[in-house]
Amino acid sequence: MENTTQSNTITKVKWRCPSNIAIVKYWGKKPIQIPCNSSLSLTLSNSYTEVEAELTEKTTDQKVEMTYYFEGEISDLFGRKVAKYLEDNIESFPFLNDYAVTMRSMNSFPHSAGIASSASAFGAIALAVLDFSYAFANKERNDSFFQEASNLARLGSGSACRSIFPSYAMWGENDQIENSSNEKAIEVTDIHPNFQNMKDAILIVEDEPKKVSSTIGHGLMNNHPYAEARFNQANERTAKLVEILKSGDIESFIQLSESEALTLHAMMMTSSEYYLLVKPGTIQAIEKLMQFRLECLVPVCFTLDAGPNLHVLYPAKYAEKVEDFINNELTDTYKKVIFDHEGNGPTKLEA
Ligand code: PMV
């Protein structure tokens, strides 16, 4: 079986793409994957998806002939989502009219970690298929390759567009930020040393799949009573965060980060079909963390994704103190912890 596949291989590529954690949150979207507000995130390092994509001759007359493996097993559900994504965007991947594609993917984080993998997965998928397109067109991979990849990743999963860039990336048109775009993310490059090499300890409070998907959550912002105020606030905060990252103002970073996390969850709790994703462990860890910050004067703060897991953010120079605290004082609030940090963006690997 292995040999048959090998001998039919036309070409293969492999990409690794990290996940990211939003500090200013994207919550609410318009067709097609256009954000209702701008957002700004930290690109991670240890939490990533790898996708190996292989082209072979087509054996059917399907528009897109695709097989998707996740950690060695055929993944029908996600595979269908990826096939639809490729079909919808086939003008960017014209070679799929002639060739079949097999994707084999793996995540660095445990399957049940409760970490959203769609950002890293669609980042890696977009990079792999765009890499084929560039190779067929004899185009060199330069900066515009990553800009195009960011645009294509967005069409798979909005937040994925930010994972294409290292360190800090922002996405979404913002009057106060030059070159900002709804189609793709841009790197935020002017970063004070205080925010270089940020750490993110991800406390896995719950590893069950969440009850309400992000797609539904975005949809509930459509007729949300506070939508407009929220979108304006997020745009203001994105611009403010760019300034904070430049100036090194840690106090303001802490306030903004934590308020964003709580505002995101407040949107869920106040939508017409209200729901609650935080768990007792989340609240307990937040309270202990605030107490620790007050008593030990360590600049550490939290943020949340659309789930119960707490992301604990801190500058590298406080790693020992914060990690001791997490390992000794917070253990009854989480099931496991993943120590991650700011990363350099995607990498092409040997296929
Ligand atoms: O990219 P999506 O559709 O999975 O939405 C992500 C939404 C949040 O993670 C909650 C916020 C963000 O900006 O990443």
Short mmCIF file of C-alpha atoms and ligand atoms in Angstrom, two decimals:
data_model
loop_
_atom_site.label_atom_id
_atom_site.label_comp_id
_atom_site.label_asym_id
_atom_site.label_seq_id
_atom_site.Cartn_x
_atom_site.Cartn_y
_atom_site.Cartn_z
CA MET A 1 0.00 0.00 0.00
CA GLU A 2 2.75 2.39 1.06
CA ASN A 3 4.73 1.61 -2.13
CA THR A 4 1.73 2.13 -4.43
CA THR A 5 1.12 5.55 -2.90
CA GLN A 6 4.81 6.46 -3.15
CA SER A 7 5.17 5.49 -6.82
CA ASN A 8 2.08 7.52 -7.79
CA THR A 9 3.20 10.60 -5.93
CA ILE A 10 3.45 13.66 -8.11
CA THR A 11 4.72 15.94 -5.37
CA LYS A 12 4.55 16.36 -1.58
CA VAL A 13 4.92 19.23 0.87
CA LYS A 14 4.74 19.50 4.63
CA TRP A 15 4.01 22.55 6.78
CA ARG A 16 3.86 23.20 10.50
CA CYS A 17 1.65 26.06 11.67
CA PRO A 18 1.25 27.21 15.27
CA SER A 19 -1.94 28.13 17.08
CA ASN A 20 -2.48 31.66 18.41
CA ILE A 21 -4.23 33.23 21.37
CA ALA A 22 -6.17 36.44 20.80
CA ILE A 23 -5.62 39.26 23.28
CA VAL A 24 -8.26 41.44 21.56
CA LYS A 25 -10.94 38.99 20.46
CA TYR A 26 -12.62 38.50 17.10
CA TRP A 27 -16.26 37.69 17.88
CA GLY A 28 -18.87 38.26 15.19
CA LYS A 29 -18.47 37.93 11.44
CA LYS A 30 -20.04 38.75 8.07
CA PRO A 31 -19.92 36.68 4.88
CA ILE A 32 -17.41 35.52 3.74
CA GLN A 33 -15.33 35.32 6.90
CA ILE A 34 -15.11 39.10 7.30
CA PRO A 35 -14.66 40.09 10.95
CA CYS A 36 -17.05 42.58 12.59
CA ASN A 37 -14.09 44.04 14.49
CA SER A 38 -10.32 43.97 14.47
CA SER A 39 -8.36 41.59 16.71
CA LEU A 40 -4.77 41.12 17.84
CA SER A 41 -3.11 37.87 18.93
CA LEU A 42 0.05 36.25 20.17
CA THR A 43 1.37 33.46 17.94
CA LEU A 44 2.30 30.36 19.94
CA SER A 45 5.11 27.88 19.49
CA ASN A 46 4.56 24.46 21.09
CA SER A 47 0.88 24.19 20.12
CA TYR A 48 0.88 23.49 16.39
CA THR A 49 -0.56 21.39 13.58
CA GLU A 50 1.53 19.66 10.92
CA VAL A 51 0.00 18.83 7.56
CA GLU A 52 1.69 16.74 4.90
CA ALA A 53 -0.07 17.10 1.56
CA GLU A 54 0.56 14.73 -1.33
CA LEU A 55 -0.67 14.99 -4.93
CA THR A 56 -1.47 11.91 -7.01
CA GLU A 57 -3.36 11.30 -10.26
CA LYS A 58 -7.14 11.62 -9.91
CA THR A 59 -9.10 8.36 -9.94
CA THR A 60 -12.63 9.84 -9.89
CA ASP A 61 -14.41 12.76 -11.55
CA GLN A 62 -15.07 14.55 -8.28
CA LYS A 63 -14.41 18.30 -8.46
CA VAL A 64 -11.97 17.95 -5.56
CA GLU A 65 -10.68 14.49 -4.75
CA MET A 66 -9.38 14.67 -1.21
CA THR A 67 -8.65 12.31 1.68
CA TYR A 68 -7.87 13.73 5.10
CA TYR A 69 -6.11 11.73 7.80
CA PHE A 70 -5.86 12.99 11.35
CA GLU A 71 -3.20 11.15 13.34
CA GLY A 72 -3.32 8.11 11.05
CA GLU A 73 -7.12 7.75 10.86
CA ILE A 74 -9.38 8.99 8.08
CA SER A 75 -11.26 12.00 9.44
CA ASP A 76 -14.62 12.19 7.65
CA LEU A 77 -16.06 15.16 9.49
CA PHE A 78 -13.10 17.52 9.27
CA GLY A 79 -12.20 16.02 5.85
CA ARG A 80 -15.57 17.13 4.45
CA LYS A 81 -15.01 20.63 5.82
CA VAL A 82 -11.58 20.79 4.18
CA ALA A 83 -12.90 19.38 0.86
CA LYS A 84 -15.62 22.06 0.82
CA TYR A 85 -13.03 24.71 1.59
CA LEU A 86 -10.87 23.54 -1.34
CA GLU A 87 -13.88 23.41 -3.68
CA ASP A 88 -15.03 26.90 -2.68
CA ASN A 89 -11.55 28.28 -3.34
CA ILE A 90 -10.51 26.15 -6.30
CA GLU A 91 -9.51 29.18 -8.35
CA SER A 92 -6.61 29.59 -5.91
CA PHE A 93 -5.69 25.91 -6.27
CA PRO A 94 -6.30 25.17 -9.99
CA PHE A 95 -4.09 22.04 -9.90
CA LEU A 96 -6.89 20.34 -7.93
CA ASN A 97 -8.79 20.08 -11.22
CA ASP A 98 -6.13 17.59 -12.32
CA TYR A 99 -4.79 15.96 -9.17
CA ALA A 100 -6.09 14.23 -6.08
CA VAL A 101 -4.78 15.41 -2.73
CA THR A 102 -4.17 13.40 0.44
CA MET A 103 -3.53 15.29 3.67
CA ARG A 104 -2.04 13.71 6.77
CA SER A 105 -2.19 15.89 9.84
CA MET A 106 -1.18 15.78 13.49
CA ASN A 107 -1.46 18.17 16.43
CA SER A 108 1.35 18.66 18.93
CA PHE A 109 -1.20 19.02 21.72
CA PRO A 110 -3.27 16.09 22.97
CA HIS A 111 -6.49 15.48 21.04
CA SER A 112 -8.62 16.02 24.13
CA ALA A 113 -6.76 19.08 25.37
CA GLY A 114 -9.73 21.32 24.63
CA ILE A 115 -7.48 23.56 22.55
CA ALA A 116 -9.11 24.84 19.37
CA SER A 117 -7.08 23.39 16.52
CA SER A 118 -8.84 25.05 13.61
CA ALA A 119 -6.46 28.04 13.53
CA SER A 120 -3.32 25.91 13.34
CA ALA A 121 -4.96 23.32 11.06
CA PHE A 122 -6.29 25.79 8.48
CA GLY A 123 -3.03 27.70 8.68
CA ALA A 124 -1.07 24.56 7.77
CA ILE A 125 -3.59 23.47 5.10
CA ALA A 126 -3.56 26.89 3.40
CA LEU A 127 0.25 26.99 3.42
CA ALA A 128 0.52 23.49 1.96
CA VAL A 129 -1.93 23.96 -0.91
CA LEU A 130 -0.66 27.46 -1.72
CA ASP A 131 2.87 26.03 -1.80
CA PHE A 132 1.71 23.64 -4.58
CA SER A 133 0.09 26.54 -6.47
CA TYR A 134 3.33 28.54 -6.29
CA ALA A 135 5.40 25.54 -7.42
CA PHE A 136 3.11 24.87 -10.42
CA ALA A 137 3.26 28.55 -11.36
CA ASN A 138 7.04 28.65 -10.86
CA LYS A 139 6.62 31.46 -8.36
CA GLU A 140 9.09 32.10 -5.61
CA ARG A 141 7.84 32.04 -2.02
CA ASN A 142 8.32 35.58 -0.71
CA ASP A 143 6.38 37.95 1.58
CA SER A 144 3.36 37.91 -0.70
CA PHE A 145 3.19 34.12 -0.32
CA PHE A 146 2.51 34.56 3.41
CA GLN A 147 0.00 37.35 2.79
CA GLU A 148 -1.88 35.14 0.34
CA ALA A 149 -1.66 32.22 2.77
CA SER A 150 -3.13 34.41 5.50
CA ASN A 151 -6.06 35.35 3.25
CA LEU A 152 -6.66 31.70 2.33
CA ALA A 153 -6.32 30.51 5.93
CA ARG A 154 -8.97 33.09 6.94
CA LEU A 155 -11.44 31.52 4.53
CA GLY A 156 -11.04 28.22 6.42
CA SER A 157 -11.10 29.65 9.94
CA GLY A 158 -11.02 33.38 10.69
CA SER A 159 -8.46 33.32 13.49
CA ALA A 160 -6.14 31.11 11.35
CA CYS A 161 -5.09 34.16 9.31
CA ARG A 162 -3.15 35.50 12.32
CA SER A 163 -1.20 32.23 12.83
CA ILE A 164 0.73 32.80 9.59
CA PHE A 165 2.81 35.54 11.21
CA PRO A 166 5.30 35.42 14.08
CA SER A 167 4.89 37.00 17.54
CA TYR A 168 2.02 39.49 17.36
CA ALA A 169 -0.46 39.74 14.49
CA MET A 170 -3.57 41.84 13.94
CA TRP A 171 -6.48 41.27 11.60
CA GLY A 172 -9.42 43.41 10.55
CA GLU A 173 -9.81 46.90 9.10
CA ASN A 174 -9.07 49.55 11.69
CA ASP A 175 -9.06 53.30 10.95
CA GLN A 176 -6.18 53.80 13.36
CA ILE A 177 -3.89 51.08 11.97
CA GLU A 178 -2.14 51.49 8.66
CA ASN A 179 -2.35 48.55 6.25
CA SER A 180 -4.93 46.77 8.38
CA SER A 181 -7.19 44.53 6.33
CA ASN A 182 -10.29 42.37 6.63
CA GLU A 183 -8.82 39.85 4.20
CA LYS A 184 -5.56 39.04 5.89
CA ALA A 185 -3.57 39.58 9.06
CA ILE A 186 -0.49 41.79 9.37
CA GLU A 187 2.43 41.41 11.72
CA VAL A 188 2.73 43.93 14.57
CA THR A 189 6.44 44.59 14.61
CA ASP A 190 7.17 47.41 17.03
CA ILE A 191 7.32 45.41 20.27
CA HIS A 192 8.87 46.70 23.52
CA PRO A 193 11.28 44.23 25.21
CA ASN A 194 8.70 43.80 28.03
CA PHE A 195 6.48 41.94 25.59
CA GLN A 196 9.12 40.03 23.70
CA ASN A 197 9.26 36.32 24.48
CA MET A 198 5.87 36.25 26.24
CA LYS A 199 4.89 33.01 27.92
CA ASP A 200 1.46 31.39 27.81
CA ALA A 201 0.68 28.56 30.22
CA ILE A 202 -2.55 26.92 29.06
CA LEU A 203 -4.47 25.46 31.98
CA ILE A 204 -6.69 22.69 30.65
CA VAL A 205 -9.65 23.02 33.00
CA GLU A 206 -11.93 20.90 30.84
CA ASP A 207 -11.02 18.58 27.97
CA GLU A 208 -14.51 17.76 26.70
CA PRO A 209 -15.52 19.24 23.33
CA LYS A 210 -17.39 22.49 24.03
CA LYS A 211 -21.18 22.49 23.82
CA VAL A 212 -21.53 25.58 21.61
CA SER A 213 -19.20 25.97 18.63
CA SER A 214 -17.48 29.25 17.72
CA THR A 215 -19.51 29.31 14.48
CA ILE A 216 -22.72 29.46 16.51
CA GLY A 217 -21.18 32.01 18.88
CA HIS A 218 -20.19 34.32 15.99
CA GLY A 219 -23.75 33.94 14.62
CA LEU A 220 -25.28 35.03 17.93
CA MET A 221 -23.54 38.40 17.58
CA ASN A 222 -25.82 39.16 14.60
CA ASN A 223 -28.75 40.35 16.66
CA HIS A 224 -26.92 40.83 19.92
CA PRO A 225 -28.16 43.86 21.93
CA TYR A 226 -24.60 45.00 22.68
CA ALA A 227 -23.05 44.16 19.29
CA GLU A 228 -22.31 47.67 18.08
CA ALA A 229 -20.79 48.83 21.36
CA ARG A 230 -18.69 45.67 21.46
CA PHE A 231 -17.37 46.05 17.89
CA ASN A 232 -16.41 49.69 18.57
CA GLN A 233 -14.75 48.74 21.84
CA ALA A 234 -12.70 45.98 20.19
CA ASN A 235 -11.54 48.32 17.42
CA GLU A 236 -10.49 50.93 20.01
CA ARG A 237 -8.72 48.27 22.05
CA THR A 238 -6.84 46.86 19.07
CA ALA A 239 -5.39 50.31 18.36
CA LYS A 240 -4.66 50.79 22.07
CA LEU A 241 -2.92 47.43 22.29
CA VAL A 242 -0.62 48.32 19.38
CA GLU A 243 0.45 51.37 21.45
CA ILE A 244 0.82 49.32 24.64
CA LEU A 245 3.01 46.77 22.87
CA LYS A 246 5.17 49.63 21.61
CA SER A 247 5.47 51.45 24.95
CA GLY A 248 5.91 48.42 27.22
CA ASP A 249 3.06 49.43 29.56
CA ILE A 250 2.48 46.12 31.37
CA GLU A 251 -0.26 47.43 33.70
CA SER A 252 -2.39 48.48 30.72
CA PHE A 253 -1.69 45.16 28.99
CA ILE A 254 -2.96 43.26 32.03
CA GLN A 255 -6.16 45.30 32.25
CA LEU A 256 -6.88 45.07 28.56
CA SER A 257 -6.17 41.35 28.32
CA GLU A 258 -8.37 40.36 31.25
CA SER A 259 -11.22 42.69 30.33
CA GLU A 260 -11.21 41.28 26.78
CA ALA A 261 -11.48 37.72 28.10
CA LEU A 262 -14.38 38.58 30.38
CA THR A 263 -16.10 40.69 27.71
CA LEU A 264 -15.96 37.78 25.24
CA HIS A 265 -17.67 35.52 27.76
CA ALA A 266 -20.10 38.30 28.72
CA MET A 267 -21.19 38.37 25.06
CA MET A 268 -21.99 34.66 25.29
CA MET A 269 -23.89 35.09 28.54
CA THR A 270 -25.95 38.00 27.18
CA SER A 271 -26.83 36.69 23.69
CA SER A 272 -30.46 35.75 22.91
CA GLU A 273 -29.54 32.09 23.28
CA TYR A 274 -27.31 32.57 26.29
CA TYR A 275 -24.71 30.05 27.34
CA LEU A 276 -21.85 29.64 29.75
CA LEU A 277 -18.49 28.11 28.86
CA VAL A 278 -16.48 28.92 32.00
CA LYS A 279 -16.30 26.23 34.69
CA PRO A 280 -15.74 26.44 38.46
CA GLY A 281 -12.02 25.67 37.88
CA THR A 282 -11.77 28.65 35.53
CA ILE A 283 -13.15 31.07 38.16
CA GLN A 284 -11.09 29.55 40.95
CA ALA A 285 -7.88 29.88 38.91
CA ILE A 286 -8.73 33.50 37.99
CA GLU A 287 -9.29 34.44 41.64
CA LYS A 288 -6.08 32.76 42.80
CA LEU A 289 -4.11 34.39 39.99
CA MET A 290 -5.40 37.87 40.90
CA GLN A 291 -4.49 37.27 44.54
CA PHE A 292 -1.01 36.05 43.55
CA ARG A 293 -0.47 39.15 41.42
CA LEU A 294 -1.49 41.41 44.29
CA GLU A 295 0.65 39.67 46.90
CA CYS A 296 3.76 38.88 44.85
CA LEU A 297 3.72 41.90 42.52
CA VAL A 298 4.34 39.71 39.50
CA PRO A 299 2.99 41.03 36.17
CA VAL A 300 0.94 38.01 35.22
CA CYS A 301 -2.55 38.00 33.74
CA PHE A 302 -5.08 35.72 32.10
CA THR A 303 -7.04 35.49 28.93
CA LEU A 304 -9.67 33.05 27.67
CA ASP A 305 -10.58 31.56 24.33
CA ALA A 306 -14.16 30.54 23.58
CA GLY A 307 -13.87 27.83 26.24
CA PRO A 308 -13.12 27.20 29.91
CA ASN A 309 -9.32 26.88 29.65
CA LEU A 310 -7.29 29.66 31.18
CA HIS A 311 -4.32 31.11 29.29
CA VAL A 312 -1.87 32.57 31.81
CA LEU A 313 0.33 35.23 30.20
CA TYR A 314 3.63 36.46 31.68
CA PRO A 315 6.99 37.85 30.55
CA ALA A 316 9.79 35.26 30.35
CA LYS A 317 11.76 36.85 33.18
CA TYR A 318 8.99 35.92 35.64
CA ALA A 319 8.74 32.34 34.36
CA GLU A 320 10.15 30.67 37.45
CA LYS A 321 7.86 32.47 39.91
CA VAL A 322 4.71 32.04 37.81
CA GLU A 323 5.40 28.42 36.92
CA ASP A 324 6.04 27.56 40.59
CA PHE A 325 2.70 29.16 41.39
CA ILE A 326 0.93 27.22 38.62
CA ASN A 327 2.58 23.93 39.62
CA ASN A 328 1.96 24.36 43.35
CA GLU A 329 -1.07 26.59 43.93
CA LEU A 330 -3.34 25.98 40.95
CA THR A 331 -3.22 22.19 40.57
CA ASP A 332 -6.75 21.68 41.89
CA THR A 333 -8.17 23.97 39.18
CA TYR A 334 -6.90 22.19 36.03
CA LYS A 335 -6.43 18.69 34.55
CA LYS A 336 -3.17 19.44 32.79
CA VAL A 337 -1.06 22.39 31.77
CA ILE A 338 0.74 23.12 28.51
CA PHE A 339 3.63 25.56 28.84
CA ASP A 340 3.83 27.51 25.63
CA HIS A 341 5.35 30.79 24.52
CA GLU A 342 5.55 33.33 21.74
CA GLY A 343 6.57 31.70 18.47
CA ASN A 344 8.18 32.41 15.13
CA GLY A 345 5.27 31.48 12.88
CA PRO A 346 4.98 28.59 10.42
CA THR A 347 7.79 26.41 9.07
CA LYS A 348 8.14 24.28 5.97
CA LEU A 349 9.35 20.79 6.85
CA GLU A 350 10.93 17.95 4.89
CA ALA A 351 8.10 15.95 3.28
O1 PMV B 1 -11.59 31.53 14.07
P1 PMV B 1 -12.81 31.07 14.78
O2 PMV B 1 -14.03 31.15 13.91
O3 PMV B 1 -12.60 29.73 15.44
O4 PMV B 1 -13.13 32.11 15.99
C1 PMV B 1 -12.20 32.36 16.99
C2 PMV B 1 -12.80 33.19 18.05
C3 PMV B 1 -11.95 33.39 19.30
O5 PMV B 1 -10.97 32.39 19.42
C4 PMV B 1 -12.86 33.32 20.51
C5 PMV B 1 -11.31 34.77 19.32
C6 PMV B 1 -10.15 34.98 18.39
O6 PMV B 1 -9.97 36.13 17.96
O7 PMV B 1 -9.35 34.04 18.15
#
